[in-house]
Short mmCIF file of C-alpha atoms and ligand atoms in Angstrom, two decimals:
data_model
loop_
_atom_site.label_atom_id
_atom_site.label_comp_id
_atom_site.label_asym_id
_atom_site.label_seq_id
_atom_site.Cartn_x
_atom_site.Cartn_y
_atom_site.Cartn_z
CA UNK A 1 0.00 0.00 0.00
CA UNK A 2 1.17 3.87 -0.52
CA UNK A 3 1.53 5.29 3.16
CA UNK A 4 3.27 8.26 4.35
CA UNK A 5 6.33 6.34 5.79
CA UNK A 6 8.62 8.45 8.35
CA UNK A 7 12.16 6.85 8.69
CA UNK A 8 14.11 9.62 9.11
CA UNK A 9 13.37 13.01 11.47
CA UNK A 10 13.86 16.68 9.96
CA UNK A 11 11.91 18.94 7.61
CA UNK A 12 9.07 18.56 5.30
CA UNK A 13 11.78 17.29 2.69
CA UNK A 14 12.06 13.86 3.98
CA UNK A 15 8.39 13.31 3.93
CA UNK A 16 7.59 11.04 0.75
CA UNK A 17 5.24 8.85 -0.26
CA UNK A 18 6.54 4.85 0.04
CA UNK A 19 4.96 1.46 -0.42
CA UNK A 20 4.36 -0.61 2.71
CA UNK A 21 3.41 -4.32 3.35
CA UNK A 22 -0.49 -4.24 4.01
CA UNK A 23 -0.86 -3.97 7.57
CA UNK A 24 -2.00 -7.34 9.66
CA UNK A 25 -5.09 -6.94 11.58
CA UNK A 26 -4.85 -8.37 15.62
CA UNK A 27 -7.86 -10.67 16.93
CA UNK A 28 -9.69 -7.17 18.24
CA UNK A 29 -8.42 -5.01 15.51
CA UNK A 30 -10.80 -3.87 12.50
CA UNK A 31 -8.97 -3.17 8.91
CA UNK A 32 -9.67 -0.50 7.38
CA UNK A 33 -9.58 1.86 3.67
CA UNK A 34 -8.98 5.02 4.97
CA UNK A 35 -10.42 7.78 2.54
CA UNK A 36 -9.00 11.12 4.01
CA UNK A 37 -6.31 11.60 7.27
CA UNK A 38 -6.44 15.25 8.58
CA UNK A 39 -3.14 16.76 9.51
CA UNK A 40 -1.96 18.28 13.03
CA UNK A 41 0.71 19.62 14.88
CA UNK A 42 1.13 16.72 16.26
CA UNK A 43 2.31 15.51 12.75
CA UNK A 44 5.08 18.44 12.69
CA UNK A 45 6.54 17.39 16.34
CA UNK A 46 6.68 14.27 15.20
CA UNK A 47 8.52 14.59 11.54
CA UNK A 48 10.95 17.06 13.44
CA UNK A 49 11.32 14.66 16.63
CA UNK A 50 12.96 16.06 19.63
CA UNK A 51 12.70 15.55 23.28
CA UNK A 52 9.13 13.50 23.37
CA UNK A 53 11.26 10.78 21.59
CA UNK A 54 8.65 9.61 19.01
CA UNK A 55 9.79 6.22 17.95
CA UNK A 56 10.64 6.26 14.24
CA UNK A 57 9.98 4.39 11.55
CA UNK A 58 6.24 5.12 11.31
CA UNK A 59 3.44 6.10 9.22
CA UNK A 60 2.02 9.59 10.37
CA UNK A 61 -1.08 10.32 10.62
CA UNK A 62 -3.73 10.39 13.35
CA UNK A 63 -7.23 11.83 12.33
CA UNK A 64 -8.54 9.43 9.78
CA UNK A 65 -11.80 8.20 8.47
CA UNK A 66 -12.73 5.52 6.21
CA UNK A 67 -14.68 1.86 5.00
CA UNK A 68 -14.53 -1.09 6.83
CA UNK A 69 -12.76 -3.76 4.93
CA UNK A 70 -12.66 -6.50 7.74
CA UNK A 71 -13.98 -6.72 11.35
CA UNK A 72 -13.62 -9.10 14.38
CA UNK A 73 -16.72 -11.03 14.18
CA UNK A 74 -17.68 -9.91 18.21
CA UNK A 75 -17.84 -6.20 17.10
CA UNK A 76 -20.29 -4.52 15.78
CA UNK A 77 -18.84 -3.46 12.55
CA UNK A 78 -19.80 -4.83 9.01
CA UNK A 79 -17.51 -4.65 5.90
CA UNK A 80 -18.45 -1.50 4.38
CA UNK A 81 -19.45 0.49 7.31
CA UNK A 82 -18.27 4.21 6.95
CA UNK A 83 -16.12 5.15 10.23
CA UNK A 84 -13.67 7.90 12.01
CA UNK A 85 -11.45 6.67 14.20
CA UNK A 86 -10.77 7.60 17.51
CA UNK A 87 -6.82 8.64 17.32
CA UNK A 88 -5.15 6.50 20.35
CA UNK A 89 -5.20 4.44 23.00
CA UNK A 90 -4.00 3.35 26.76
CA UNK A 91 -2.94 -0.12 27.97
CA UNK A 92 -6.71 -0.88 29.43
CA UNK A 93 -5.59 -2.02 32.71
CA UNK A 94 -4.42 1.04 34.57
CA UNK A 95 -6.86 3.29 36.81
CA UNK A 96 -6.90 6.07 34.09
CA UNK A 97 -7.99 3.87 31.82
CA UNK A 98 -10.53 2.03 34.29
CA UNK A 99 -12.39 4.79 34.73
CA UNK A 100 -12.44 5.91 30.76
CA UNK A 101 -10.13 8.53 31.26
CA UNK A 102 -8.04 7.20 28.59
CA UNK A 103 -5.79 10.22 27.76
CA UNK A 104 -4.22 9.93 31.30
CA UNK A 105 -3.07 6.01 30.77
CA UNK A 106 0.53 5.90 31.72
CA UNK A 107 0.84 4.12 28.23
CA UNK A 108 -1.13 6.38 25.94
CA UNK A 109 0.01 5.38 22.23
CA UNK A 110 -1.55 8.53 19.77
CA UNK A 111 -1.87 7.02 16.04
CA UNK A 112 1.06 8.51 13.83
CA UNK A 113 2.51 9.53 16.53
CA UNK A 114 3.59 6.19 19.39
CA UNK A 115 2.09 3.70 16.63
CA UNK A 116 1.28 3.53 12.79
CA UNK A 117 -1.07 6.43 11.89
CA UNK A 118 -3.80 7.11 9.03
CA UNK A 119 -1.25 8.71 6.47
CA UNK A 120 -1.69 5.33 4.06
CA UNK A 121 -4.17 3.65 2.10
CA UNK A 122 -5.24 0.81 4.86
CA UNK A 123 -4.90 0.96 8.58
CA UNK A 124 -5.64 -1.98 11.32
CA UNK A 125 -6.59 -0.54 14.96
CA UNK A 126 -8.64 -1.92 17.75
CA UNK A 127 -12.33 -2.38 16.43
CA UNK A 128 -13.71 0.06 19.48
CA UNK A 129 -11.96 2.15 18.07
CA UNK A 130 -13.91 2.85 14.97
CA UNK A 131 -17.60 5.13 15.66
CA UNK A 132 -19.81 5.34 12.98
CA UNK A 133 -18.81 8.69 10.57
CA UNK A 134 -22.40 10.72 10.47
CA UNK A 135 -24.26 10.76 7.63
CA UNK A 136 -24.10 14.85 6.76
CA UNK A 137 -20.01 14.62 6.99
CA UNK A 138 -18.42 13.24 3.75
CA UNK A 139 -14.95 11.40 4.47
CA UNK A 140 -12.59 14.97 4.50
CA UNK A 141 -14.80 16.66 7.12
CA UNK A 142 -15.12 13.63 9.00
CA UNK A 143 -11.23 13.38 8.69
CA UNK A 144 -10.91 16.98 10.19
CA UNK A 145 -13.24 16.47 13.44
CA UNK A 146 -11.19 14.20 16.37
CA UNK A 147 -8.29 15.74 17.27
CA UNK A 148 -9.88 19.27 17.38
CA UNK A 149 -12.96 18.28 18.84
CA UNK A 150 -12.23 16.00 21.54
CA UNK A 151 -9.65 18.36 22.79
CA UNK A 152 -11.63 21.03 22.47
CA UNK A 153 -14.75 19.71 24.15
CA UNK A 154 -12.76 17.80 26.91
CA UNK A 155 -10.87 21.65 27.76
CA UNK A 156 -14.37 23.40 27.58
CA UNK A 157 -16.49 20.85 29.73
CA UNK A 158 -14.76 18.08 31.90
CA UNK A 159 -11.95 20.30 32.34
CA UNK A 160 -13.08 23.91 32.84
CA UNK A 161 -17.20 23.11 33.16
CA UNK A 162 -17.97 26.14 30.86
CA UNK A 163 -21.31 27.20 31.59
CA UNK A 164 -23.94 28.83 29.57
CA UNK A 165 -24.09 32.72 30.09
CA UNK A 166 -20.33 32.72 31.00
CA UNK A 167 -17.78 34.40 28.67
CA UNK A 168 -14.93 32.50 27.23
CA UNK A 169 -11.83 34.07 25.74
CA UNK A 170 -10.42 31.68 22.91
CA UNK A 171 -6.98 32.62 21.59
CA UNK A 172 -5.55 32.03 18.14
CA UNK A 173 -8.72 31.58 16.55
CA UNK A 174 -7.56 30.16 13.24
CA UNK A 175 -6.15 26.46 14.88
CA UNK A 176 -8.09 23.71 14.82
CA UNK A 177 -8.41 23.61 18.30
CA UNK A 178 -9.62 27.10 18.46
CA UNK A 179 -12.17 26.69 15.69
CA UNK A 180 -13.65 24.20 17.23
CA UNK A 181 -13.44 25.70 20.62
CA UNK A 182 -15.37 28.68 19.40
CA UNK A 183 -18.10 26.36 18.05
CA UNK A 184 -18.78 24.41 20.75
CA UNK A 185 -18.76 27.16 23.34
CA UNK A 186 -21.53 28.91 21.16
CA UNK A 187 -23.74 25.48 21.27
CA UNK A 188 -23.16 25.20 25.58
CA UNK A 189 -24.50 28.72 25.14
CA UNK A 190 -21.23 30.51 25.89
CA UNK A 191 -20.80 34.20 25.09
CA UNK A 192 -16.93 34.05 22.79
CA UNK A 193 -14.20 36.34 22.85
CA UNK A 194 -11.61 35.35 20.19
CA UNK A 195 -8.04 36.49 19.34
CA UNK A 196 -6.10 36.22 16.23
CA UNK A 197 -3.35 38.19 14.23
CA UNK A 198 -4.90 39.09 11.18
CA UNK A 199 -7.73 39.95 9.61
CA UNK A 200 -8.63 37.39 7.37
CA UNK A 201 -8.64 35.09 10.63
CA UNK A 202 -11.01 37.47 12.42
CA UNK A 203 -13.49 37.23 10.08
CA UNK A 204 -13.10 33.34 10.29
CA UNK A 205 -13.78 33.36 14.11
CA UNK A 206 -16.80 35.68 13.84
CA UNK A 207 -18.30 33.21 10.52
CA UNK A 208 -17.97 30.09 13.66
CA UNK A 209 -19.73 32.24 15.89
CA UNK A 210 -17.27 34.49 17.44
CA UNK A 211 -19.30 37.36 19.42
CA UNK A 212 -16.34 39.70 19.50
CA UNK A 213 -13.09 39.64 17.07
CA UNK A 214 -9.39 40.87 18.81
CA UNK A 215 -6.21 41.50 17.14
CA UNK A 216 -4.01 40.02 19.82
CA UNK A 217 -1.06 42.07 17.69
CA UNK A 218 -2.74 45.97 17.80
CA UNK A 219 -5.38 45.15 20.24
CA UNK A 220 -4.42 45.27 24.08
CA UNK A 221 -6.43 42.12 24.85
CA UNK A 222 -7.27 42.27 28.32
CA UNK A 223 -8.01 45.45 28.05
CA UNK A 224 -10.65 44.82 25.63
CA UNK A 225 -11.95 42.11 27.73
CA UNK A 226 -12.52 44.01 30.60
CA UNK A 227 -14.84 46.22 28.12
CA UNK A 228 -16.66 43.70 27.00
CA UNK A 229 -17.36 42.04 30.11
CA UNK A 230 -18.52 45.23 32.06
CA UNK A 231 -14.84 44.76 33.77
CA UNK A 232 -15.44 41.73 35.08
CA UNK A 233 -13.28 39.38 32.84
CA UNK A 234 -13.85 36.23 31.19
CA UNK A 235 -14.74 33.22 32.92
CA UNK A 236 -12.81 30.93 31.11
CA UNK A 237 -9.74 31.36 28.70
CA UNK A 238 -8.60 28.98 26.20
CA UNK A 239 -5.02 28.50 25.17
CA UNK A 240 -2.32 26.61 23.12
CA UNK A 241 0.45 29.48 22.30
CA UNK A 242 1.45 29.08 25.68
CA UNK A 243 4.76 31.62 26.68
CA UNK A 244 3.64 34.56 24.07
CA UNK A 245 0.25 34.60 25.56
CA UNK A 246 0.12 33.31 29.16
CA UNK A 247 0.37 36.97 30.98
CA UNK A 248 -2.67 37.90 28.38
CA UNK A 249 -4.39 35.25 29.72
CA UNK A 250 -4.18 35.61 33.58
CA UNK A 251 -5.09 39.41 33.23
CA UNK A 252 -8.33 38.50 31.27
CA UNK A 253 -9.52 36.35 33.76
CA UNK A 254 -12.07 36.76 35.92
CA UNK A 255 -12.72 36.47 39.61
CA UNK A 256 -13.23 32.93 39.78
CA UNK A 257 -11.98 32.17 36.44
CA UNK A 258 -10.60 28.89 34.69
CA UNK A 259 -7.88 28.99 32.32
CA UNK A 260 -7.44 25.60 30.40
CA UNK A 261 -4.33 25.10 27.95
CA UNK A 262 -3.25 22.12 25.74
CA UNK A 263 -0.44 23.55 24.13
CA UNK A 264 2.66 25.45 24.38
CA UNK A 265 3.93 26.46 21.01
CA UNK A 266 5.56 29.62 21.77
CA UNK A 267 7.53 28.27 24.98
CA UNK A 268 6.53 26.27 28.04
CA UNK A 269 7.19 28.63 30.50
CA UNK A 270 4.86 31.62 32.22
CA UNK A 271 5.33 33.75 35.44
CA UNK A 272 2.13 33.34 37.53
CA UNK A 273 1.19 35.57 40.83
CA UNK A 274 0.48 33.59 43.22
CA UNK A 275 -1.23 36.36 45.29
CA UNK A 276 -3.83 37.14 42.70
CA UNK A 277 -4.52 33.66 41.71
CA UNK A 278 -5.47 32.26 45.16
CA UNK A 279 -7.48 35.85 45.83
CA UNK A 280 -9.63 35.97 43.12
CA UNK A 281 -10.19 32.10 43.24
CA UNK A 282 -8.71 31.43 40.04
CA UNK A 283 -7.63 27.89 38.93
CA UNK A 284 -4.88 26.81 36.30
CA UNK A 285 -6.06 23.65 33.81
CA UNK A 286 -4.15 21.48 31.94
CA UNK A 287 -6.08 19.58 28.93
CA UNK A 288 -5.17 16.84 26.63
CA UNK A 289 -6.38 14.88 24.15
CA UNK A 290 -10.49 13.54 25.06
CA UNK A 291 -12.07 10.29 25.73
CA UNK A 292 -13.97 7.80 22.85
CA UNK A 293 -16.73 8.83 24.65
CA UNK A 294 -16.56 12.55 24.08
CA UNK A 295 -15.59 12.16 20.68
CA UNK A 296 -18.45 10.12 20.49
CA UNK A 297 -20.74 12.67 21.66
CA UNK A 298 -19.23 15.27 19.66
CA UNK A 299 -20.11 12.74 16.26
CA UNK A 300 -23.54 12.64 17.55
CA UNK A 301 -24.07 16.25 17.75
CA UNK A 302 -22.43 16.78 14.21
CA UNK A 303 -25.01 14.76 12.99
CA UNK A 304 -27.37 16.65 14.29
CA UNK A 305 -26.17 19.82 12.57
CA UNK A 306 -25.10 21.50 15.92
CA UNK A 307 -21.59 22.60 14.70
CA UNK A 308 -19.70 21.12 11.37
CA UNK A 309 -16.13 20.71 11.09
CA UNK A 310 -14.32 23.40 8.60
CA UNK A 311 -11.62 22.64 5.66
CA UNK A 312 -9.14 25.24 4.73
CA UNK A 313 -7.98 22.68 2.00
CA UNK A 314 -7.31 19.10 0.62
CA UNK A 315 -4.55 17.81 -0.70
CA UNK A 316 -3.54 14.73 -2.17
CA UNK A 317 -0.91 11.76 -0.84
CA UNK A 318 1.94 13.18 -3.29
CA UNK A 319 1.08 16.68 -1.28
CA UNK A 320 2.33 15.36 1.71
CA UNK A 321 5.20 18.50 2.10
CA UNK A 322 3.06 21.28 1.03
CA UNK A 323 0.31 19.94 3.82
CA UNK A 324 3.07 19.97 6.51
CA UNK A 325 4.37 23.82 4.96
CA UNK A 326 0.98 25.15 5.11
CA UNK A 327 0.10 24.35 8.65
CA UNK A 328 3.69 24.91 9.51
CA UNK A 329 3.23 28.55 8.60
CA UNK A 330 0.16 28.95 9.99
CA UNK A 331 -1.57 29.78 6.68
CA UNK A 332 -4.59 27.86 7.49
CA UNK A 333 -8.14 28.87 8.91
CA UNK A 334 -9.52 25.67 9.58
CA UNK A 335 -8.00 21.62 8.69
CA UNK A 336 -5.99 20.82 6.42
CA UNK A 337 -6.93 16.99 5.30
CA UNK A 338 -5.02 14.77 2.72
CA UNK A 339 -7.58 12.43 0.89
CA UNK A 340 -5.99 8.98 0.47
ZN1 ZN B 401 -3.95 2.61 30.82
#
């Protein structure tokens, strides 16, 4: 089969595409013809490798979506059933696991990333791990929802229980984390704040249901903030850029505010005060990845038409680079997603 085969780290130069021995299903495992794989960050940390250690040689990849070509008979999947996969998984025996808290397993293997990914024409994973793709998604917007979503939904509700009527500041609005963020904190009934550096990527927060639009570059942010919110701040901020951002994001929060990150891309570190924080009750979130269930749940309300995924652009296999330049440069406003 053609699959995106990484055997060496470094730029988007040794990315090719290669031919690979069809992978061999387990007992559990489903086989599947994946259609479309969306691309991530993730997929940049792990072509440049670095201090996570991703093991290499592996096919990249992690959001993909596809047919069912074979199934265990004790699962509930048919040959031919359309599916998006849910992107990793944990050892099944520790407590985070136990109690479906996956993300926390002390073994958590993310496709493309700790194991073969969805960057290649077939791909065998556990059989759970395969929910149905809804009906009103064809195979590239089903391709661009798990990573985003999950994370998004797990930062917005199990992590910092975003409530409707409460204000949320979302930074970097043109992610895939963001976009989604600012989509499903419209459907809990959120009011939205987001931030971006450039015009075109305003106007792409306030299309998915930004309320108000902030140049993070001209605009002072908490300022602004405090204008909106009648100087009260907002009760929850969302974050990835991490060092370039973090003292924007204490002083917009509110008395009683959450901030939730799942990223770092600008640097890991940030000065907090310690006085303010424990005064005005405020509480510092990690987030990572989200459960099958919650990606489950997110599916569900897709099909329903609550919120749709968005597609900057596809590209083909051969594309590979150009997919990893674009979203390397940050040129995007939504997924980019390579159709198999
Ligand atoms: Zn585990």
């Amino acid at each position: 089969m053609r699959a995106i085969w990484l055997d060496r780290h470094g730029g988007p130069e040794v990315l090719e595409v290669s031919r690979r021995p069809d992978p061999a299903p387990g007992p559990t495992d489903a086989l599947i013809d994946v259609k479309a794989c969306g691309i991530n960050h993730l997929d940049l940390w792990v072509r440049r490798g670095g201090p996570r250690g991703f093991p290499i040689p592996l096919i990249l990849g992690s959001d993909a979506a596809g047919v069912v070509r074979s199934a265990p008979a004790s699962s509930r999947l048919r040959p031919g059933d359309e599916v998006v996969i849910y992107p990793a998984e944990g050892c099944g025996g520790c407590p985070a696991c136990a109690r479906g808290d996956e993300q926390l397993c002390v073994d958590y293997k993310i496709y493309g990333a700790w194991r073969d990914g969805g960057l290649a024409e077939r791909m065998a994973l556990p059989a759970r791990n395969c929910l149905p793709k809804p009906e009103s998604l064809d195979f590239v917007a089903a391709a661009a929802v798990a990573i985003n979503y999950i994370t998004a939904w797990h930062m917005l509700t199990a992590r910092a229980g975003l409530k409707p009527g409460e204000t949320v500041l979302i930074q970097a609005a043109g992610s895939g984390v963001s976009t989604a963020a600012i989509q499903i904190a419209r459907f809990l009934g959120a009011r939205v704040i987001a931030t971006s550096s450039t015009p075109q990527k305003l106007e792409h927060a306030k299309r998915c249901g930004a309320d108000a639009a902030l140049n993070y570059r001209s605009d002072d942010v908490p300022a602004r903030v405090k204008d909106i919110t009648s100087g009260l701040g907002a009760d929850v901020v969302l974050d990835h850029v991490g060092a370039a951002t973090w003292e924007a994001d204490l002083h917009s929060l509110a008395k009683g505010g959450r901030l939730v990150f799942c990223g770092a891309t600008t640097g890991p570190e940030g000065k907090v005060n310690l006085s303010h924080l424990y005064f005005k009750g405020q509480t510092i979130l990690g987030s990572t990845m989200g459960t099958r269930e919650e990606l489950r749940t997110v599916l569900a309300l897709m099909e329903r038409g609550c919120f749709r995924p968005v597609v900057d652009r596809v590209l083909s296999l051969e594309e590979i680079q150009e997919a990893h330049r674009v979203v390397e440069a940050g040129q995007q406003t939504g997924k980019v997603v390579v159709r198999i």
